[in-house]
XYZ file of C-alpha atoms in Angstrom:
710
model
C 12.509 35.291 -21.532
C 9.127 34.427 -20.008
C 7.345 31.438 -18.574
C 5.145 29.349 -20.845
C 1.751 27.775 -20.218
C -0.044 25.311 -22.488
C -3.438 23.802 -21.656
C -5.807 21.479 -23.484
C -9.393 21.714 -22.219
C -11.212 18.434 -22.842
C -14.161 16.372 -21.736
C -13.695 14.070 -18.728
C -10.536 12.011 -19.175
C -10.173 8.312 -18.216
C -9.466 8.459 -14.472
C -7.085 5.515 -14.271
C -4.923 6.983 -17.040
C -5.025 10.659 -16.023
C -1.791 10.789 -14.022
C 0.201 9.116 -16.808
C -1.430 11.342 -19.443
C -0.527 14.491 -17.512
C 3.089 13.473 -16.959
C 3.557 12.397 -20.582
C 2.017 15.581 -22.000
C 4.158 17.860 -19.826
C 7.436 15.982 -20.164
C 7.266 15.466 -23.936
C 6.388 19.085 -24.660
C 9.072 20.450 -22.322
C 11.676 18.036 -23.686
C 11.052 19.189 -27.245
C 11.426 22.843 -26.241
C 14.717 22.075 -24.514
C 15.951 20.243 -27.606
C 15.249 23.352 -29.689
C 17.161 25.556 -27.268
C 14.041 27.487 -26.278
C 14.029 26.298 -22.663
C 17.096 25.798 -20.437
C 18.055 22.313 -19.308
C 17.192 23.224 -15.714
C 13.791 24.703 -16.582
C 11.135 23.921 -13.980
C 8.389 21.835 -15.583
C 5.058 21.737 -13.741
C 2.447 19.306 -15.080
C -1.275 19.956 -14.657
C -3.890 17.241 -14.968
C -7.500 17.354 -13.849
C -10.568 15.487 -15.136
C -11.084 18.155 -17.814
C -7.601 19.433 -18.660
C -4.001 18.584 -19.464
C -1.473 21.353 -19.046
C 2.147 22.272 -18.469
C 4.013 25.309 -17.139
C 7.663 25.721 -18.230
C 9.963 28.393 -16.803
C 12.492 30.505 -18.703
C 11.272 30.006 -22.265
C 12.805 32.203 -24.982
C 10.733 33.780 -27.795
C 13.494 32.755 -30.190
C 16.335 30.322 -29.700
C 19.889 31.538 -30.105
C 21.575 30.970 -33.443
C 23.883 28.002 -33.311
C 26.962 27.059 -35.322
C 26.329 24.394 -37.918
C 28.939 22.359 -39.787
C 27.435 21.279 -43.100
C 28.913 18.444 -45.076
C 28.987 19.351 -48.772
C 30.690 16.733 -50.971
C 33.995 14.942 -51.555
C 36.833 17.362 -52.293
C 37.572 15.541 -55.549
C 34.045 16.397 -56.750
C 33.812 19.962 -55.428
C 37.239 21.215 -56.550
C 39.071 20.832 -59.848
C 42.765 20.119 -60.253
C 43.552 23.821 -59.797
C 41.599 23.969 -56.565
C 38.759 25.986 -58.084
C 35.101 25.258 -57.307
C 33.316 23.015 -59.768
C 29.775 23.737 -61.040
C 28.492 21.030 -58.694
C 29.919 22.847 -55.665
C 28.602 26.230 -56.763
C 25.151 24.721 -57.254
C 25.278 23.114 -53.800
C 26.263 26.425 -52.195
C 23.439 28.210 -53.993
C 20.971 25.643 -52.688
C 22.125 26.561 -49.191
C 21.674 30.276 -49.899
C 25.413 30.951 -50.152
C 27.249 32.805 -52.931
C 30.389 31.542 -54.745
C 32.550 33.726 -52.482
C 31.771 31.304 -49.673
C 34.307 28.924 -51.231
C 36.982 30.754 -49.252
C 35.306 29.575 -46.012
C 35.411 25.899 -46.922
C 37.440 23.495 -44.828
C 38.621 19.994 -45.534
C 38.488 16.893 -43.382
C 40.042 13.518 -44.061
C 42.785 12.490 -46.417
C 43.083 11.194 -49.948
C 39.878 9.949 -51.487
C 38.102 10.342 -48.151
C 38.792 14.092 -48.047
C 35.458 15.941 -47.678
C 34.420 19.588 -47.937
C 32.591 21.249 -45.040
C 31.351 24.772 -44.488
C 30.629 26.330 -41.108
C 27.485 28.446 -40.963
C 25.122 29.776 -38.330
C 21.711 28.124 -38.158
C 18.911 30.491 -37.271
C 17.379 29.755 -33.873
C 13.858 28.325 -33.771
C 10.910 30.660 -33.283
C 8.742 29.792 -30.298
C 5.515 29.572 -32.297
C 7.000 27.125 -34.800
C 8.775 24.993 -32.222
C 5.800 24.928 -29.846
C 3.508 23.866 -32.673
C 5.725 20.861 -33.384
C 6.208 20.118 -29.691
C 2.460 20.158 -29.050
C 1.711 17.792 -31.918
C 4.463 15.479 -30.677
C 3.154 15.604 -27.097
C -0.352 14.738 -28.284
C 0.875 11.946 -30.548
C 2.888 10.311 -27.760
C 0.184 10.325 -25.094
C -0.348 6.829 -23.622
C -4.002 6.849 -24.640
C -5.873 3.697 -23.530
C -8.491 4.071 -26.270
C -8.872 6.745 -28.953
C -12.188 8.440 -29.711
C -13.238 9.827 -33.075
C -15.428 12.913 -33.146
C -16.406 15.660 -35.585
C -15.593 19.334 -35.298
C -18.204 22.064 -35.438
C -17.981 22.225 -39.259
C -19.621 18.790 -39.390
C -17.004 17.418 -41.778
C -13.640 17.284 -40.065
C -12.969 14.176 -37.970
C -10.500 14.303 -35.092
C -9.101 11.420 -33.069
C -8.160 11.979 -29.442
C -8.684 10.433 -26.030
C -11.711 12.702 -25.436
C -13.246 15.609 -27.406
C -11.161 18.787 -26.919
C -12.909 22.132 -26.504
C -10.188 24.656 -25.774
C -6.491 25.413 -26.210
C -4.446 27.916 -24.210
C -0.863 28.907 -25.071
C 0.597 31.859 -23.171
C 4.187 33.055 -23.235
C 4.166 35.496 -20.396
C 1.029 37.533 -21.131
C 1.155 36.941 -24.882
C -0.825 34.318 -26.778
C 1.335 32.001 -28.882
C -0.440 31.418 -32.231
C -0.597 27.620 -32.454
C -3.301 25.095 -33.348
C -4.179 21.530 -32.366
C -7.172 19.206 -32.724
C -9.019 21.833 -34.768
C -8.569 24.494 -32.044
C -6.716 27.812 -32.085
C -4.831 28.901 -29.009
C -6.173 31.702 -26.863
C -6.189 32.789 -23.218
C -9.619 31.551 -22.139
C -10.261 28.391 -20.132
C -13.104 27.040 -18.047
C -13.303 26.125 -14.393
C -15.491 23.814 -12.321
C -18.669 22.723 -14.097
C -20.887 23.862 -11.196
C -18.904 26.075 -8.833
C -16.759 28.337 -11.018
C -17.191 32.008 -10.211
C -16.327 33.073 -13.758
C -17.063 31.402 -17.066
C -14.967 31.623 -19.110
C -11.845 32.438 -17.137
C -9.604 34.908 -18.950
C -6.037 34.174 -17.964
C -3.821 37.196 -17.343
C -0.542 35.418 -18.011
C 1.172 32.061 -17.782
C 2.039 32.433 -14.104
C -1.490 33.261 -12.980
C -2.944 30.002 -14.342
C -3.034 27.866 -11.193
C -4.144 30.731 -8.918
C -6.903 31.927 -11.248
C -8.248 28.417 -11.696
C -8.323 27.952 -7.929
C -9.854 31.364 -7.114
C -12.145 31.944 -10.086
C -12.673 28.413 -11.351
C -12.822 26.371 -8.120
C -10.294 23.945 -9.605
C -7.016 22.592 -8.240
C -5.255 22.022 -11.550
C -2.214 20.140 -10.242
C -2.742 16.397 -9.856
C -0.136 16.224 -7.092
C -1.653 19.140 -5.125
C -5.151 17.738 -5.481
C -3.968 14.324 -4.304
C -2.245 15.839 -1.281
C -5.371 17.858 -0.474
C -7.546 14.730 -0.603
C -5.142 12.833 1.658
C -5.162 15.751 4.118
C -8.956 15.934 4.139
C -9.295 12.162 4.581
C -7.084 12.233 7.657
C -8.824 15.314 9.042
C -12.259 13.701 8.603
C -11.044 10.511 10.297
C -9.696 12.589 13.163
C -13.110 14.260 13.559
C -14.801 10.863 13.743
C -12.231 9.727 16.307
C -12.849 12.864 18.372
C -16.575 12.101 18.452
C -15.822 8.667 19.942
C -12.971 9.684 22.249
C -12.608 7.193 25.066
C -14.571 4.410 23.350
C -13.111 1.230 21.892
C -13.820 2.566 18.399
C -12.235 5.921 19.171
C -9.163 5.683 16.944
C -10.064 5.373 13.273
C -8.180 5.821 10.032
C -9.076 5.701 6.341
C -7.941 2.641 4.440
C -4.580 3.082 2.698
C -4.913 2.494 -1.031
C -2.714 4.520 -3.390
C -4.475 3.243 -6.520
C -7.864 4.324 -5.152
C -6.432 7.685 -4.107
C -5.044 8.231 -7.616
C -8.357 7.294 -9.200
C -10.393 9.588 -6.962
C -7.897 12.400 -7.588
C -8.636 11.949 -11.284
C -12.406 12.160 -10.712
C -12.667 15.504 -8.896
C -11.435 19.020 -9.579
C -12.071 20.471 -6.126
C -12.276 17.715 -3.497
C -14.603 17.863 -0.527
C -14.452 14.884 1.874
C -17.673 13.938 3.671
C -18.316 11.400 6.423
C -21.100 8.894 5.724
C -22.290 5.696 7.376
C -24.158 2.459 6.710
C -26.226 0.097 8.848
C -24.266 -1.802 11.490
C -26.016 -5.025 10.520
C -23.793 -5.246 7.453
C -20.711 -5.623 9.679
C -21.659 -9.300 10.045
C -20.473 -9.754 6.451
C -16.686 -10.367 6.082
C -15.095 -6.939 5.912
C -13.101 -7.801 2.786
C -16.409 -8.012 0.877
C -17.682 -4.667 2.153
C -14.359 -2.911 1.637
C -14.039 -4.227 -1.903
C -17.539 -3.207 -2.960
C -17.114 0.275 -1.466
C -13.731 0.781 -3.109
C -14.335 -0.870 -6.477
C -17.919 0.197 -7.147
C -18.307 3.482 -5.280
C -14.727 4.800 -4.850
C -15.300 5.270 -1.114
C -12.669 5.157 1.629
C -13.806 2.798 4.426
C -12.787 3.751 7.961
C -10.948 1.170 10.065
C -10.487 1.108 13.825
C -7.190 0.783 15.653
C -7.271 -3.034 15.233
C -7.816 -2.736 11.479
C -11.465 -3.750 11.698
C -14.070 -2.091 9.509
C -16.368 0.471 11.130
C -19.803 1.488 9.885
C -18.409 4.844 8.692
C -16.858 5.643 5.330
C -15.505 8.735 3.557
C -16.747 10.132 0.259
C -14.657 12.477 -1.890
C -17.229 14.787 -3.464
C -16.619 17.145 -6.381
C -18.986 19.781 -4.993
C -19.090 21.806 -1.780
C -22.695 22.685 -0.998
C -23.627 24.836 1.999
C -25.602 21.920 3.398
C -23.889 18.620 2.534
C -26.737 16.575 4.004
C -28.298 15.737 0.641
C -24.939 14.610 -0.779
C -24.250 12.398 2.236
C -27.760 10.950 2.169
C -27.467 10.202 -1.540
C -24.190 8.309 -1.094
C -25.568 6.364 1.858
C -28.633 5.450 -0.195
C -26.451 4.289 -3.101
C -24.126 2.111 -1.020
C -26.875 0.268 0.839
C -27.978 -1.951 -2.104
C -24.335 -2.838 -2.776
C -23.827 -3.955 0.805
C -27.182 -5.732 0.797
C -26.065 -7.706 -2.270
C -22.863 -8.695 -0.481
C -24.827 -9.821 2.572
C -27.211 -11.813 0.381
C -24.336 -13.569 -1.407
C -22.677 -14.361 1.913
C -25.848 -15.784 3.418
C -26.672 -17.842 0.341
C -23.161 -19.222 -0.074
C -23.101 -20.572 3.484
C -26.126 -22.741 2.773
C -23.940 -25.098 0.735
C -20.709 -26.631 2.036
C -17.471 -26.147 0.126
C -17.072 -29.924 -0.082
C -20.402 -30.181 -1.894
C -19.215 -27.690 -4.493
C -16.057 -29.572 -5.437
C -17.731 -31.885 -7.962
C -18.997 -28.797 -9.824
C -15.410 -27.922 -10.716
C -15.476 -30.788 -13.228
C -17.783 -28.611 -15.338
C -15.461 -25.584 -15.242
C -12.892 -25.492 -18.058
C -9.382 -24.716 -16.842
C -7.529 -24.970 -20.171
C -8.466 -26.591 -23.462
C -5.425 -28.892 -23.323
C -5.359 -29.409 -19.560
C -8.959 -30.257 -18.790
C -11.291 -28.944 -16.110
C -10.688 -27.253 -12.779
C -11.754 -30.504 -11.147
C -8.988 -32.411 -12.929
C -6.553 -29.701 -11.958
C -7.577 -29.951 -8.302
C -6.840 -33.668 -8.328
C -3.396 -32.997 -9.823
C -2.671 -30.367 -7.169
C -3.785 -32.829 -4.470
C -1.378 -35.490 -5.711
C 1.524 -33.025 -5.935
C 0.767 -31.645 -2.465
C 0.720 -35.158 -0.999
C 4.022 -35.903 -2.726
C 5.641 -32.787 -1.230
C 4.340 -33.580 2.267
C 5.663 -37.132 2.032
C 9.001 -35.848 0.668
C 9.622 -33.858 3.862
C 8.555 -36.773 6.043
C 5.133 -35.697 7.261
C 2.976 -38.165 9.173
C -0.197 -39.568 7.543
C -2.516 -37.352 9.625
C -0.649 -34.238 8.460
C -0.693 -35.444 4.856
C -4.459 -35.870 5.203
C -4.838 -32.181 6.180
C -2.753 -31.166 3.162
C -4.928 -33.307 0.926
C -8.083 -31.773 2.424
C -6.845 -28.202 1.885
C -5.899 -28.968 -1.726
C -9.327 -30.530 -2.320
C -11.201 -27.436 -1.089
C -8.782 -24.769 -2.347
C -10.722 -23.940 -5.528
C -14.258 -24.688 -4.335
C -15.066 -21.042 -3.587
C -14.740 -20.259 -7.311
C -18.305 -21.558 -7.595
C -19.735 -19.293 -4.880
C -21.878 -16.246 -5.660
C -19.538 -13.912 -3.779
C -16.450 -14.893 -5.758
C -18.499 -14.851 -8.951
C -19.297 -11.194 -8.231
C -15.867 -10.313 -6.831
C -13.134 -12.609 -8.270
C -10.565 -10.733 -6.168
C -11.998 -12.496 -3.110
C -11.076 -16.026 -4.235
C -9.350 -17.824 -1.402
C -10.461 -15.213 1.128
C -14.074 -16.364 0.950
C -12.925 -19.976 0.918
C -11.313 -19.290 4.308
C -14.554 -17.912 5.772
C -16.721 -20.660 4.316
C -14.334 -23.402 5.477
C -14.491 -22.126 9.047
C -18.286 -21.991 8.796
C -18.279 -25.615 7.580
C -16.238 -26.692 10.606
C -13.004 -27.406 8.751
C -9.679 -27.379 10.595
C -8.447 -23.793 11.114
C -5.126 -24.575 9.401
C -6.984 -25.971 6.386
C -9.100 -22.812 6.223
C -5.977 -20.626 6.340
C -4.345 -22.760 3.658
C -7.329 -22.254 1.323
C -6.802 -18.491 1.496
C -3.014 -18.581 1.501
C -2.405 -20.993 -1.356
C -2.556 -18.036 -3.766
C 0.349 -16.362 -1.943
C 2.646 -14.742 -2.741
C 0.375 -12.895 -5.177
C 2.909 -10.152 -6.006
C 6.462 -9.013 -5.229
C 6.808 -8.378 -1.517
C 3.614 -10.228 -0.597
C 3.610 -12.394 2.523
C 4.166 -16.135 2.287
C 1.477 -18.595 3.481
C 0.957 -18.445 7.251
C 1.210 -22.168 7.950
C 3.047 -25.137 6.467
C -0.100 -26.719 5.037
C -0.762 -23.528 3.094
C 2.843 -23.443 1.901
C 2.664 -26.998 0.564
C -0.615 -26.359 -1.257
C 0.743 -23.062 -2.630
C 3.830 -24.871 -3.922
C 1.705 -27.622 -5.454
C -0.649 -25.138 -7.101
C 2.177 -23.149 -8.676
C 4.165 -26.203 -9.720
C 1.077 -27.701 -11.385
C 0.525 -24.411 -13.227
C 4.131 -24.233 -14.451
C 4.363 -27.904 -15.426
C 0.950 -27.938 -17.089
C 1.198 -24.721 -19.074
C 4.783 -25.311 -20.197
C 3.704 -28.756 -21.338
C 0.792 -27.179 -23.206
C 3.172 -24.773 -24.954
C 1.908 -21.630 -23.189
C 5.339 -20.065 -22.718
C 5.784 -16.370 -21.803
C 7.131 -14.277 -24.677
C 8.628 -10.817 -24.282
C 6.343 -8.723 -22.121
C 3.411 -11.103 -22.643
C 2.700 -13.489 -19.793
C -1.076 -14.072 -19.770
C -0.888 -16.893 -17.226
C 1.496 -15.011 -14.889
C 4.068 -17.816 -15.099
C 6.876 -15.457 -14.099
C 4.983 -14.584 -10.924
C 4.329 -18.280 -10.200
C 8.025 -19.086 -10.659
C 9.079 -16.278 -8.319
C 6.530 -17.491 -5.790
C 8.051 -20.975 -5.811
C 11.551 -19.505 -5.498
C 10.614 -17.314 -2.539
C 8.891 -20.141 -0.670
C 11.958 -22.373 -1.013
C 14.503 -19.582 -0.561
C 13.123 -17.892 2.546
C 12.599 -21.068 4.568
C 15.575 -22.549 6.428
C 13.732 -25.642 7.678
C 12.714 -28.758 5.756
C 11.197 -26.650 2.992
C 14.537 -24.963 2.362
C 16.053 -28.402 1.731
C 13.559 -29.158 -1.048
C 15.245 -29.041 -4.435
C 13.297 -27.627 -7.356
C 14.365 -30.541 -9.562
C 12.871 -32.946 -7.016
C 9.664 -30.923 -6.880
C 9.401 -30.828 -10.667
C 9.841 -34.599 -10.700
C 6.899 -34.878 -8.286
C 4.874 -32.548 -10.518
C 5.860 -34.555 -13.586
C 4.109 -37.622 -12.201
C 0.800 -35.762 -12.554
C 1.569 -33.650 -15.643
C -0.688 -33.983 -18.669
C 2.331 -33.295 -20.897
C 5.823 -34.093 -19.653
C 7.704 -32.655 -22.608
C 7.817 -29.125 -21.216
C 9.199 -29.954 -17.749
C 12.909 -29.345 -18.554
C 11.952 -25.971 -20.038
C 9.913 -25.149 -16.938
C 12.876 -25.978 -14.676
C 15.220 -23.843 -16.800
C 12.654 -21.039 -16.705
C 12.535 -21.135 -12.906
C 16.328 -20.923 -12.695
C 16.298 -17.987 -15.146
C 13.856 -16.157 -12.877
C 16.094 -17.059 -9.936
C 19.094 -15.530 -11.720
C 17.119 -12.356 -12.443
C 16.116 -12.127 -8.787
C 19.747 -12.458 -7.704
C 20.806 -9.717 -10.140
C 18.205 -7.426 -8.598
C 19.795 -8.160 -5.216
C 23.168 -6.878 -6.436
C 25.095 -10.042 -7.304
C 27.225 -9.890 -10.455
C 26.478 -11.908 -13.577
C 29.730 -13.839 -13.163
C 28.974 -14.762 -9.545
C 25.416 -15.802 -10.393
C 26.413 -17.874 -13.405
C 29.048 -19.793 -11.452
C 26.631 -20.680 -8.639
C 23.386 -21.200 -10.549
C 25.145 -23.483 -13.047
C 25.464 -25.973 -10.176
C 21.650 -25.914 -9.728
C 21.863 -25.437 -5.933
C 19.077 -25.299 -3.394
C 17.512 -21.850 -3.535
C 17.927 -21.472 0.235
C 21.632 -22.281 -0.149
C 22.465 -19.979 -3.054
C 23.059 -16.724 -1.153
C 25.581 -18.446 1.092
C 27.396 -19.829 -1.952
C 27.385 -16.450 -3.674
C 28.944 -14.830 -0.620
C 31.634 -17.519 -0.588
C 32.385 -16.965 -4.281
C 32.663 -13.209 -3.737
C 35.213 -13.780 -0.951
C 37.044 -16.411 -3.011
C 37.464 -14.006 -5.929
C 39.584 -11.738 -3.740
C 42.366 -14.373 -3.645
C 45.283 -13.896 -6.090
C 45.144 -17.580 -7.117
C 41.620 -17.315 -8.520
C 42.306 -16.171 -12.124
C 44.753 -19.044 -12.715
C 42.484 -21.617 -11.056
C 39.457 -20.423 -13.021
C 41.383 -20.542 -16.310
C 42.713 -24.026 -15.485
C 39.220 -25.179 -14.589
C 37.942 -23.938 -17.919
C 40.751 -25.828 -19.634
C 39.810 -29.007 -17.737
C 36.191 -28.630 -18.814
C 37.201 -28.296 -22.472
C 39.574 -31.287 -22.340
C 36.963 -33.539 -20.748
C 34.281 -32.328 -23.131
C 36.405 -33.086 -26.213
C 37.628 -36.428 -24.949
C 36.380 -39.400 -26.953
C 36.392 -41.663 -23.901
C 34.444 -40.794 -20.729
C 36.543 -39.890 -17.700
C 35.965 -41.899 -14.525
C 37.359 -40.248 -11.361
C 37.135 -43.535 -9.473
C 39.404 -45.241 -12.025
C 42.507 -43.227 -11.039
C 45.521 -45.556 -10.567
C 48.624 -44.483 -8.652
C 50.846 -46.888 -10.601
C 50.068 -44.996 -13.826
C 51.111 -41.636 -12.403
C 54.493 -41.345 -14.157
C 55.374 -37.663 -14.345
C 56.376 -35.790 -11.169
C 53.811 -33.061 -11.923
C 50.908 -35.485 -12.094
C 52.072 -37.240 -8.937
C 52.230 -33.873 -7.185
C 48.702 -32.950 -8.350
C 47.297 -36.296 -7.213
C 48.970 -35.871 -3.814
C 47.654 -32.303 -3.504
C 44.134 -33.523 -4.251
C 44.459 -36.191 -1.551
C 45.262 -33.433 0.909
C 43.015 -30.606 -0.274
C 39.871 -32.454 -1.415
C 38.987 -34.031 1.981
C 39.444 -30.691 3.768
C 37.393 -28.823 1.156
C 34.708 -31.516 1.187
C 34.503 -31.458 4.980
C 34.054 -27.684 5.018
C 31.442 -28.001 2.248
C 29.502 -30.660 4.129
C 29.443 -28.410 7.211
C 28.091 -25.519 5.125
C 31.310 -23.461 5.330
C 31.512 -22.686 1.637
C 33.969 -19.830 2.049
C 36.551 -22.064 3.732
C 35.871 -24.864 1.264
C 36.814 -22.568 -1.612
C 39.829 -21.140 0.196
C 41.306 -24.638 0.540
C 41.351 -24.819 -3.262
C 43.919 -22.023 -3.471
C 46.571 -24.609 -2.535
C 45.940 -26.344 -5.872
C 47.208 -23.458 -8.008
C 50.899 -24.490 -8.058
C 50.386 -28.231 -8.774
C 47.668 -27.480 -11.358
C 49.908 -24.998 -13.198
C 52.786 -27.488 -13.112
C 50.553 -30.265 -14.435
C 49.530 -28.282 -17.507
C 53.094 -27.080 -18.072
C 54.718 -30.534 -17.969
C 52.090 -33.215 -18.616
C 50.511 -34.187 -21.935
C 47.008 -35.549 -21.384
C 46.092 -36.929 -24.803
C 49.000 -39.337 -25.218
C 49.011 -42.406 -27.469
C 48.941 -44.861 -24.557
C 45.213 -45.494 -23.948
C 45.622 -46.520 -20.306
C 47.831 -43.543 -19.511
C 45.437 -41.164 -21.214
C 42.442 -42.602 -19.344
C 44.316 -42.243 -16.056
C 45.147 -38.600 -16.706
C 41.563 -37.905 -17.720
C 40.469 -39.546 -14.470
C 42.840 -37.249 -12.561
C 41.356 -34.206 -14.277
C 37.828 -35.441 -13.608
C 38.698 -35.813 -9.923
C 40.172 -32.295 -9.968
C 37.010 -30.929 -11.595
C 34.804 -32.609 -8.987
C 36.880 -31.292 -6.109
C 36.966 -27.719 -7.414
C 33.349 -27.263 -8.451
C 31.212 -28.327 -5.518
C 30.372 -24.800 -4.349
C 30.315 -23.201 -7.790
C 31.516 -23.798 -11.328
C 34.865 -22.020 -11.153
C 35.307 -22.143 -14.928
C 32.565 -19.498 -15.097
C 34.827 -17.103 -13.196
C 37.429 -17.099 -15.982
C 37.600 -13.728 -17.737
């Protein structure tokens, strides 16, 4: 038993996919070895992934798997044995095909009875050889790599074409100190690999054994092969460099600095270097007049730099570069990066200066020339729809005309920054630049905030809009999107959601669910009605409302509520802000012993009313037509219980409201035991249906109890 190492040496891999490629390669190969019995279930699997290699180290790998017992199904007993119990020619032929002689008949066993009786033979299957199993495992690992885009290239013979993520130049397979004879991508396994392109001390590096791989690459090849170790080293160096900068400015207002936190950027930079070396660089202070979001984005997106922020989160004129080389004098590297970043920052400053020469309001008419959707018109038309919806929401919650005017203004300007040079260059800054430009134009500060915030929440866990104007415009924007695109037939399917309608629906839910003020009292059906007044197509609005409630149900499941609890509450289409309280009440209610019977009775009531040919009218209940003692008792119980339950409901005490219903179990059971509803007498039947309708209304205000029936 020895440890195993496999490495593919390739040309530079796609940085954004490297981590996933490394994990997939290591896990698939190790899993296949475990399946073959060559590696124990608790084997330690160490993935390696650098810009130029994918590798895996697996502990405790056997050269040959242990033989394992194998029960082989042969044929029906009636076919394999004659009447005297002797083997037939068919059975002897089958045994010969398995390499067994006729004497093996004595080892046969039978399973089943009668015609289903089958012959089996127990043998020992030879354990897999490492070379054979590793060959299959490697091909499987390569085939299952989540490759973003495959390349085709020719091997050295000039004829053979290979398809892989990047051209492969080397293959290492070591079991202990021994080379495992396998092949892949036109390469034969050996023990030689290559280190850093510029700083390796040996080329090639001859690996002593599987366990020396990481150490030899680090010492001789100047490469940290492990993605996780390299990432941790970069993070450590970033913090150390920031601490050095802070030490230089100890005592000043800019003394405390830290690199920007961005896991995606850290992953990408980790995938770009094999031996990281963090350097401190700087740019001209004059660029700090540009909004820091612009500078940070251009440094991160275009140059993969880590900007340094001060203690207040403001951008400094310093930034960190993760270099792939470690020269004795890093001055030239620092100077080169500073020279490269300057034109980028100059472009950002130019865009910012140019954009401020034209007011946002003057850009609005240009949105009429920007196509939003082929069926839904231009962005200008969309803005006018959002304005109308936003005004409708503001009026719905009773806002004064001056407040409605601010909402209307924010909705008018919300998309104007789409036509600015800065947003054209950096679409990620939409809304953010609108905020800056609105302040420059002298707009109300709340309007400026609303322009930025109307895109929120952009993702799960994102903050909601900072002010109420922003929240109304955000609601209007998302409702217009949902109503418009559902009407246009652009429904999400499976994992495809090109217009992010699921995210828009969750955004609406969160804004209504997390507010306990007037916004929490807004019902989604009411809001969709407001949106419908401006919708290009109204046919999709019911589907859009159902879709929002489906997303709401999914959100509640993620929060730990059961499917039964959710179904009972959501069926009532409650306010989103009210649902959690109702769910808690239902959970408490379900602890009562009367619940199963009440839920079953409720389900029975629903079915009776649904199948009834005449509609039931609760208000039409007549005491003089209550003939049976059981129906009189139920009517009397409702007169007592319903007002108490309704009062608790109206005061928001849903738990107590449901608990009052427990008193209905006995009269409800007696009613169904002794009263026939569908009698011949039309008036009597209508009265009993009215009684059931009143019972259904009383029992289902908090939740649909019929959904709790098992």
